[in-house]
XYZ file of C-alpha atoms in Angstrom:
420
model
C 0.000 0.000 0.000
C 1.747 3.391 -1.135
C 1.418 6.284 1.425
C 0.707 9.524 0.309
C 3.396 12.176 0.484
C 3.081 14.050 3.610
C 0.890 17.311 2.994
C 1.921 20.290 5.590
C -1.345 22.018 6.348
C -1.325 25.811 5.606
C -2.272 27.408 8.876
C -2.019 30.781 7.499
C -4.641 30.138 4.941
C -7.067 28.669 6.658
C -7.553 31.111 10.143
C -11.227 32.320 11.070
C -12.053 35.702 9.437
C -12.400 37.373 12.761
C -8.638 35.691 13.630
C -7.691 37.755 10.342
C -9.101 41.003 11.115
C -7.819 40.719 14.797
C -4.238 40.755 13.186
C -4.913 43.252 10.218
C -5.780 45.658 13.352
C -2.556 45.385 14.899
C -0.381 45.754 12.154
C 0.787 49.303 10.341
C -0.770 50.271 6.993
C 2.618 49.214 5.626
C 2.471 45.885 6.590
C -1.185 45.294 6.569
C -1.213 46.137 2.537
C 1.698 43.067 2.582
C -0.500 40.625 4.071
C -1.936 40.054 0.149
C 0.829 38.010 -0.998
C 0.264 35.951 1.611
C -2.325 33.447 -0.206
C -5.650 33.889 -2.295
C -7.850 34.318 1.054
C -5.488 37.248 2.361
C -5.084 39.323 -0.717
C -6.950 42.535 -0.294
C -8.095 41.323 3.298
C -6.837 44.559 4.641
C -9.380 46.252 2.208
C -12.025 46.205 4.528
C -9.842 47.760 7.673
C -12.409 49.652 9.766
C -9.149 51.410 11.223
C -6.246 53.462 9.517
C -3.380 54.711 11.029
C -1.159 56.936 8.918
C 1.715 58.305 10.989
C 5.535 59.005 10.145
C 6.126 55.117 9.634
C 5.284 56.446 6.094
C 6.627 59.080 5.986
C 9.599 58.956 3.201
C 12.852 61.527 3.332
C 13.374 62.810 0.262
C 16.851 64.073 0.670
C 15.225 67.329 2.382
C 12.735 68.284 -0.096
C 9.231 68.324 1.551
C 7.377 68.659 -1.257
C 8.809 65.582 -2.970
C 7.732 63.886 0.743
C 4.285 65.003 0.832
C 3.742 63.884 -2.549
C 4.853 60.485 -1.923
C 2.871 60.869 1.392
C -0.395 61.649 -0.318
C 0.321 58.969 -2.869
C 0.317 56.212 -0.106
C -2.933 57.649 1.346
C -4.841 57.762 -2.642
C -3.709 54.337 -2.521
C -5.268 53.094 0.092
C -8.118 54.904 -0.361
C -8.807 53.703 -3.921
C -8.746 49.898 -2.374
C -10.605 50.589 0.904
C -14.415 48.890 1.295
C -16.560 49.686 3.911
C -16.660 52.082 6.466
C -13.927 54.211 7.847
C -14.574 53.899 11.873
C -11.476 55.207 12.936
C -8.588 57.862 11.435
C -5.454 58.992 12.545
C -3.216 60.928 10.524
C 0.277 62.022 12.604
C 2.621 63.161 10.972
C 5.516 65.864 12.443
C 7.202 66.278 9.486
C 4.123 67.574 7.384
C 4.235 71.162 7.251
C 1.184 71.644 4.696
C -0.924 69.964 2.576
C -3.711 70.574 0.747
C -4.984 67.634 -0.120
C -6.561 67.377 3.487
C -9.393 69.040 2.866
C -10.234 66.343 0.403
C -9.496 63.678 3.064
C -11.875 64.862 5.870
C -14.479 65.328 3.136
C -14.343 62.234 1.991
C -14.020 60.845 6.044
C -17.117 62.619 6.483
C -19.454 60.466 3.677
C -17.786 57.394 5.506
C -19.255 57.310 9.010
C -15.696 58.310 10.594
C -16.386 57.717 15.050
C -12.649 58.257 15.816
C -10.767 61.058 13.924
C -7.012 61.851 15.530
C -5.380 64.818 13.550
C -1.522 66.640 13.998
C 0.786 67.996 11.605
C 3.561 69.882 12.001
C 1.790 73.370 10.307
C -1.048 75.733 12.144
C -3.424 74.080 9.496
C -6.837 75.854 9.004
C -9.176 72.225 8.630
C -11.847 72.896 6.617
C -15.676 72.784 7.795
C -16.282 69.613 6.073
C -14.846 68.156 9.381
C -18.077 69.497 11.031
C -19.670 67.201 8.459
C -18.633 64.535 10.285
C -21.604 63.870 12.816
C -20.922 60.100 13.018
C -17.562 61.122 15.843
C -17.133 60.038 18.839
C -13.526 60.625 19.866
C -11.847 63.904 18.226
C -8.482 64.783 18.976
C -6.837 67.520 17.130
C -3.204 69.037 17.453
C -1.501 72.046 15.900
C -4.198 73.501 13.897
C -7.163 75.932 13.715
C -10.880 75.602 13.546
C -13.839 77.750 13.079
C -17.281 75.869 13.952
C -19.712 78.473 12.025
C -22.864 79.408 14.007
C -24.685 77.487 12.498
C -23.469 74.207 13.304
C -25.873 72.217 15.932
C -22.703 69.790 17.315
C -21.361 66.511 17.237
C -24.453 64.592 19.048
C -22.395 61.725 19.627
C -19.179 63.241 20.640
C -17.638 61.353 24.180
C -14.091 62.905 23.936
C -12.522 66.196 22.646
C -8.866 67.006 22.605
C -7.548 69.704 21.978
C -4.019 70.637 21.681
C -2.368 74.231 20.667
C -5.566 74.551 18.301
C -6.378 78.504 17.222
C -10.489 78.675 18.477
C -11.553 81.746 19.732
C -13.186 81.649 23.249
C -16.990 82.105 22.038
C -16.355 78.929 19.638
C -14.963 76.674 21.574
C -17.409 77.302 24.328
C -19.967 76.646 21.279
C -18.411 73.726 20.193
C -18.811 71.778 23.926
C -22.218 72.846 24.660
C -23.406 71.420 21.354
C -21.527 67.956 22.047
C -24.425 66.495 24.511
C -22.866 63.333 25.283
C -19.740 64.652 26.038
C -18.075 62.996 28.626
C -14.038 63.919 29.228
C -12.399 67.262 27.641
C -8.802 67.572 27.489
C -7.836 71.253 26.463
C -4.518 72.409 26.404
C -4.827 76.091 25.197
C -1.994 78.387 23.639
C -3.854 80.867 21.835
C -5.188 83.642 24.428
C -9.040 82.675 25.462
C -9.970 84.954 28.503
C -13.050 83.261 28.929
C -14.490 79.552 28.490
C -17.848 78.638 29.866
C -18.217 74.604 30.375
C -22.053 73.290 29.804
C -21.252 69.683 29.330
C -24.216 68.171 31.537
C -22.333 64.454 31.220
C -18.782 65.759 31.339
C -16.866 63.144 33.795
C -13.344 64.571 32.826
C -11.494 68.081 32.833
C -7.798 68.466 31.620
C -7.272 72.271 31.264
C -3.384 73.689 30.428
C -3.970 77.560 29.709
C -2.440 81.019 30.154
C -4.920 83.277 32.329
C -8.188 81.817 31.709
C -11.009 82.799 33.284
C -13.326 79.119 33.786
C -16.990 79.070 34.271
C -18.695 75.880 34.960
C -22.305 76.543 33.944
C -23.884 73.030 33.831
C -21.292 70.174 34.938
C -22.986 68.284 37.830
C -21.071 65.139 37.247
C -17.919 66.303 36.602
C -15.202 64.328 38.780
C -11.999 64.240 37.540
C -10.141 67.975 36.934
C -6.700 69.069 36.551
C -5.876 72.321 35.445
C -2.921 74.382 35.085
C -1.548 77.789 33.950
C 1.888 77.809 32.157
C 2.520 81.613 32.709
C 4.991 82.588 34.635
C 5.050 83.138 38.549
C 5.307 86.797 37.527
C 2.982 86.734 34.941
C -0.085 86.081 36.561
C -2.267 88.349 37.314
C -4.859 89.309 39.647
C -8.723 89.038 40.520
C -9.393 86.811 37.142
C -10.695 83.583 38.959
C -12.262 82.921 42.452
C -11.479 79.894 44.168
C -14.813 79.084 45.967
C -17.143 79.769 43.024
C -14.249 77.510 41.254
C -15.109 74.728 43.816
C -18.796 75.132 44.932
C -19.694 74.478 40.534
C -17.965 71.220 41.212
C -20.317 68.756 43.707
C -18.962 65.885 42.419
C -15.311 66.232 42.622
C -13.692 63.381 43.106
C -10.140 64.030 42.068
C -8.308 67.584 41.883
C -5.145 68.637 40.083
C -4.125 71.935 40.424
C -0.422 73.914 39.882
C 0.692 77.070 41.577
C -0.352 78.948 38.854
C -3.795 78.308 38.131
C -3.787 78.565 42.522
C -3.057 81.765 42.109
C -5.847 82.626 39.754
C -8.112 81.337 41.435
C -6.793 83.018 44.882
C -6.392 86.006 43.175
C -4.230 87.621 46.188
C -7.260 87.249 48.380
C -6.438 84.996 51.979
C -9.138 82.048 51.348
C -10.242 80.560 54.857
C -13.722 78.252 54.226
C -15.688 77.595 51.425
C -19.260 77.338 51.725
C -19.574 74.134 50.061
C -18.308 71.071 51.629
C -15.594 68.861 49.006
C -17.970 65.393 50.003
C -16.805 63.612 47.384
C -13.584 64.497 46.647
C -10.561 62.089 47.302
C -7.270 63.152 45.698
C -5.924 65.917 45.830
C -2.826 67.387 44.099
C -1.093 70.416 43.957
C 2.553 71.027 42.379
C 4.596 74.150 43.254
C 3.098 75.400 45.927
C 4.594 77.897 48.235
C 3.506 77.357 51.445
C 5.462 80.787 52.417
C 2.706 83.102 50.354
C 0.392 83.450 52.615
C -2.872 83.846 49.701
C -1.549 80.122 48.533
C -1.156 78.401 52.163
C -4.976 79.724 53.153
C -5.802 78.344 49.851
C -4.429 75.311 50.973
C -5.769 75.069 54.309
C -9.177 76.233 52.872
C -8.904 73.322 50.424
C -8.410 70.101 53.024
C -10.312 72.440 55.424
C -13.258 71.560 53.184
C -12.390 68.024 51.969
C -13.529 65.789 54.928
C -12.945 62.319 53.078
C -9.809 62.963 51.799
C -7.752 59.387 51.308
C -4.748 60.971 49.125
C -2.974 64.092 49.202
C -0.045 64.964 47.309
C 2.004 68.472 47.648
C 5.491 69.645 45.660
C 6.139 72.515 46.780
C 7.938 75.595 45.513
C 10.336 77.419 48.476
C 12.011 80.606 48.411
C 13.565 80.967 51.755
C 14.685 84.393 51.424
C 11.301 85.290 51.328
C 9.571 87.068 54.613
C 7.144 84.448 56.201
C 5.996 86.484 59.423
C 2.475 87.625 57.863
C 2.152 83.496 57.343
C 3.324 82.459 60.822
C 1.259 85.190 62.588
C -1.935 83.572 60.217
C -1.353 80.390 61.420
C -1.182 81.348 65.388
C -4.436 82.325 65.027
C -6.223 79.029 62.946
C -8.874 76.952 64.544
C -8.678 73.553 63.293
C -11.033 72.296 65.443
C -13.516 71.976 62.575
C -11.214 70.097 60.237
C -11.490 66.425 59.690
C -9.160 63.923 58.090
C -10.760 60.407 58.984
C -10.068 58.760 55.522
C -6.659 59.969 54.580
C -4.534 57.483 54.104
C -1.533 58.571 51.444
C 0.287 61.526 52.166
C 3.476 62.674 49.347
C 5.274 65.961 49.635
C 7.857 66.626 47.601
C 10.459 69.584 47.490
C 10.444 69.921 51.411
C 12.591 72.523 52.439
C 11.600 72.473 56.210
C 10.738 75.884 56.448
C 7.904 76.305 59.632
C 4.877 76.821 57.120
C 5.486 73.402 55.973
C 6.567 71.670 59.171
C 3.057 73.444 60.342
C 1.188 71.499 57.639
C 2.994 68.173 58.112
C 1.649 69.124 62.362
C -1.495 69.303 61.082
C -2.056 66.436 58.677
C -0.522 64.454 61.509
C -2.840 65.606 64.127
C -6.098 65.279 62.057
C -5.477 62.125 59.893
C -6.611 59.291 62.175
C -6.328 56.654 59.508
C -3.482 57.800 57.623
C -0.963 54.705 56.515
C 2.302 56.419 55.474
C 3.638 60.088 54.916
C 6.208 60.342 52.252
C 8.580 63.635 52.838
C 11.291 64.062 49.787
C 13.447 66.764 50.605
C 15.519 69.127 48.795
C 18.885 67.185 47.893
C 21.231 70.270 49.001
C 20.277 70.386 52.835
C 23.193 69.709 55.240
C 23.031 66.702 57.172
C 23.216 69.342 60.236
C 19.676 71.025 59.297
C 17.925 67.581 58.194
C 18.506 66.216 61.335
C 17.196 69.267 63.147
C 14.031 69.146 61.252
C 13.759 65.103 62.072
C 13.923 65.217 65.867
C 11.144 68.160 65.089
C 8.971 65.206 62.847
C 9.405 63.017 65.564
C 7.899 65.273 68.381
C 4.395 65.873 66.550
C 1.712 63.538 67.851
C -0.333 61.373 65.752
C -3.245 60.298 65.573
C -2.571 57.592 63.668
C -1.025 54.427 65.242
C 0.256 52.996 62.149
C 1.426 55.211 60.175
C 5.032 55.270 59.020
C 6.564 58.559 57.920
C 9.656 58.566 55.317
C 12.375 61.429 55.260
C 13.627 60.791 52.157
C 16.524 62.536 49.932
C 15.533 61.954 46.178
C 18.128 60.321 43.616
């Protein structure tokens, strides 16, 4: 009896559809057009990609002639285009190198007859996208970078819109506040503004999520009743910053839900606006993280801020300071405020994580660590980095201090640390 020749089996060939399209989405463009030579069941598979990601993987030097680039650029794109069946659920298109090219316009138009949810844009050039991309009602994730916009007035929104990002993209104040009340579902808003908006009012009745970066911005929640996650931040200068544009307790008492709180000095100081903050009528229920970076605990306008701020945050379970210390500074108008604080009313029962970072040891912040000590009857562990350049002499000063505040917490381990 003759036995047949042994016949490998083609594994490659023969995979479930879905097994297919699983690995078609987690390959480039690049390689995903490869995958035809593969066999007669793979060629043109990638056709029907839902998903296309065009980034600088693509992108082809051309001895340093960017036109010659973004032609060969484009080319890739019309040729993917031309094959491509079915919708078009998801878009990116990164790439640095592109300074300009006209040929987008044509792209979102055509995105926007193909039911496009996901849409992630940045190029290297302030491009002006055209309005076709408010043609484009199908999105539900938009993130755009380095480029303008100009929703007209008569656009009524993107009704399915859940996230908008925008980064260093030219809108003018009135549009972009526009823009998020007509996105009804919207649920987390990342903005990170470099053009100057002096005013942005937030009705986003489902917003969840708040990421602000901004010069002096003056923030109105109107209608945000669920909003608990913010973090927000001012990139001018300490000397830039000027005075009365913000309040911190209408900042705060807009926010019932907060949860989790981000702030820098900066945007601090807006909101304090010079003006000694000691209780806010609205108590922080809900809110359970809290962090602050550069903080100087020797202004007095930021350390009543930051009394005002735990002050009013009764279930507090994390709290996380770096501070910002000029010891030259004079710190008499602070100590003499906190001689005369009451803390009798303040609470800590649920904090648990405590991280300062940048300690300097001056007495504002040894009074802070005396009071978060005193008040935080379930607190685990206090981490205390301090700055790298204090003699051994002074640090062990400011331990035997550390050591001779009570606590009211059993178990809770405090770390003097010196950062690497």
């Amino acid at each position: 009896m003759e036995i047949a020749p042994f016949q490998p089996i083609d594994m490659i060939s023969n995979l479930p559809d879905n097994v297919m399209d699983n690995i078609l989405t987690h390959l480039t463009i690049r390689d995903a057009v490869k995958t035809s030579i593969l066999s007669k069941q793979w060629k043109y598979k990638w056709v029907n990609l839902p998903q296309l990601i065009f980034d600088d993987t693509l992108w082809q030097k051309s001895e340093g002639n960017q036109e010659v680039a973004r032609i060969k650029f484009t080319s890739i794109i019309y040729h993917v285009l031309l094959f491509h069946r079915g919708p078009i659920t998801k878009f990116t298109l990164i790439i640095p190198q592109l300074r300009s090219c006209s040929e987008i316009d044509h792209l979102i138009y055509f995105l926007s007859k193909n039911g496009v949810e996901e849409f992630t844009f940045k190029i290297w050039d302030r491009y002006m996208l055209p309005s076709s991309l408010f043609m484009c009602l199908q999105l539900k994730h938009l993130n755009l970078c380095f480029c303008g916009i100009n929703p007209s007035p008569s656009f009524n929104g993107f009704k399915r819109l859940i996230r908008l990002e925008l980064t260093s993209v030219t809108v003018d104040g009135d549009g972009l506040g526009n823009l998020i009340s007509s996105c009804p579902l919207l649920e987390q808003l990342v903005l990170h503004v470099s053009n100057k908006v002096d005013y942005l009012e937030i009705d986003a009745p489902v917003l969840q999520l708040f990421e602000l970066v901004c010069s002096n911005t003056y923030i109105c929640f109107k209608k945000s009743p669920l909003l608990a996650i913010v973090s927000v931040a001012s990139y001018n200068e300490r000397s830039a910053i000027g005075d009365g544009i913000c309040n911190l307790i209408e900042f705060l008492e807009s926010l019932p839900a907060l949860q989790k709180l981000q702030m820098n000095y900066n945007f601090l100081k807006l909101l304090a606006a010079d003006k000694v903050q000691t209780t806010i009528p609205a108590t922080l229920n809900n809110l359970k993280i809290l962090e602050l970076t550069s903080i100087s605990l020797h202004l007095l306008e930021e350390l009543s801020s930051v009394l005002c701020l735990i002050r009013t945050s009764p279930n507090l379970e994390k709290l996380k300071i770096t501070m910002y210390s000029d010891e030259t500074d004079d710190t008499s108008d602070v100590m003499d405020f906190l001689k005369v604080q009451d803390y009798s009313d303040v609470t800590l029962n649920r904090l648990q994580e405590v991280t300062l970072k940048s300690f300097t040891g001056t007495l504002p912040e040894m009074a802070l660590i005396k009071l978060l000590l005193e008040k935080s009857s379930k607190l685990k562990i206090m981490d205390i980095f301090r700055e790298p350049y204090k003699v051994d002499d002074i640090v062990f000063g400011i331990l035997i201090e550390l050591n001779k505040f009570w606590r009211a917490s059993p178990k809770v381990e405090v770390n003097f640390e010196c950062p690497e």
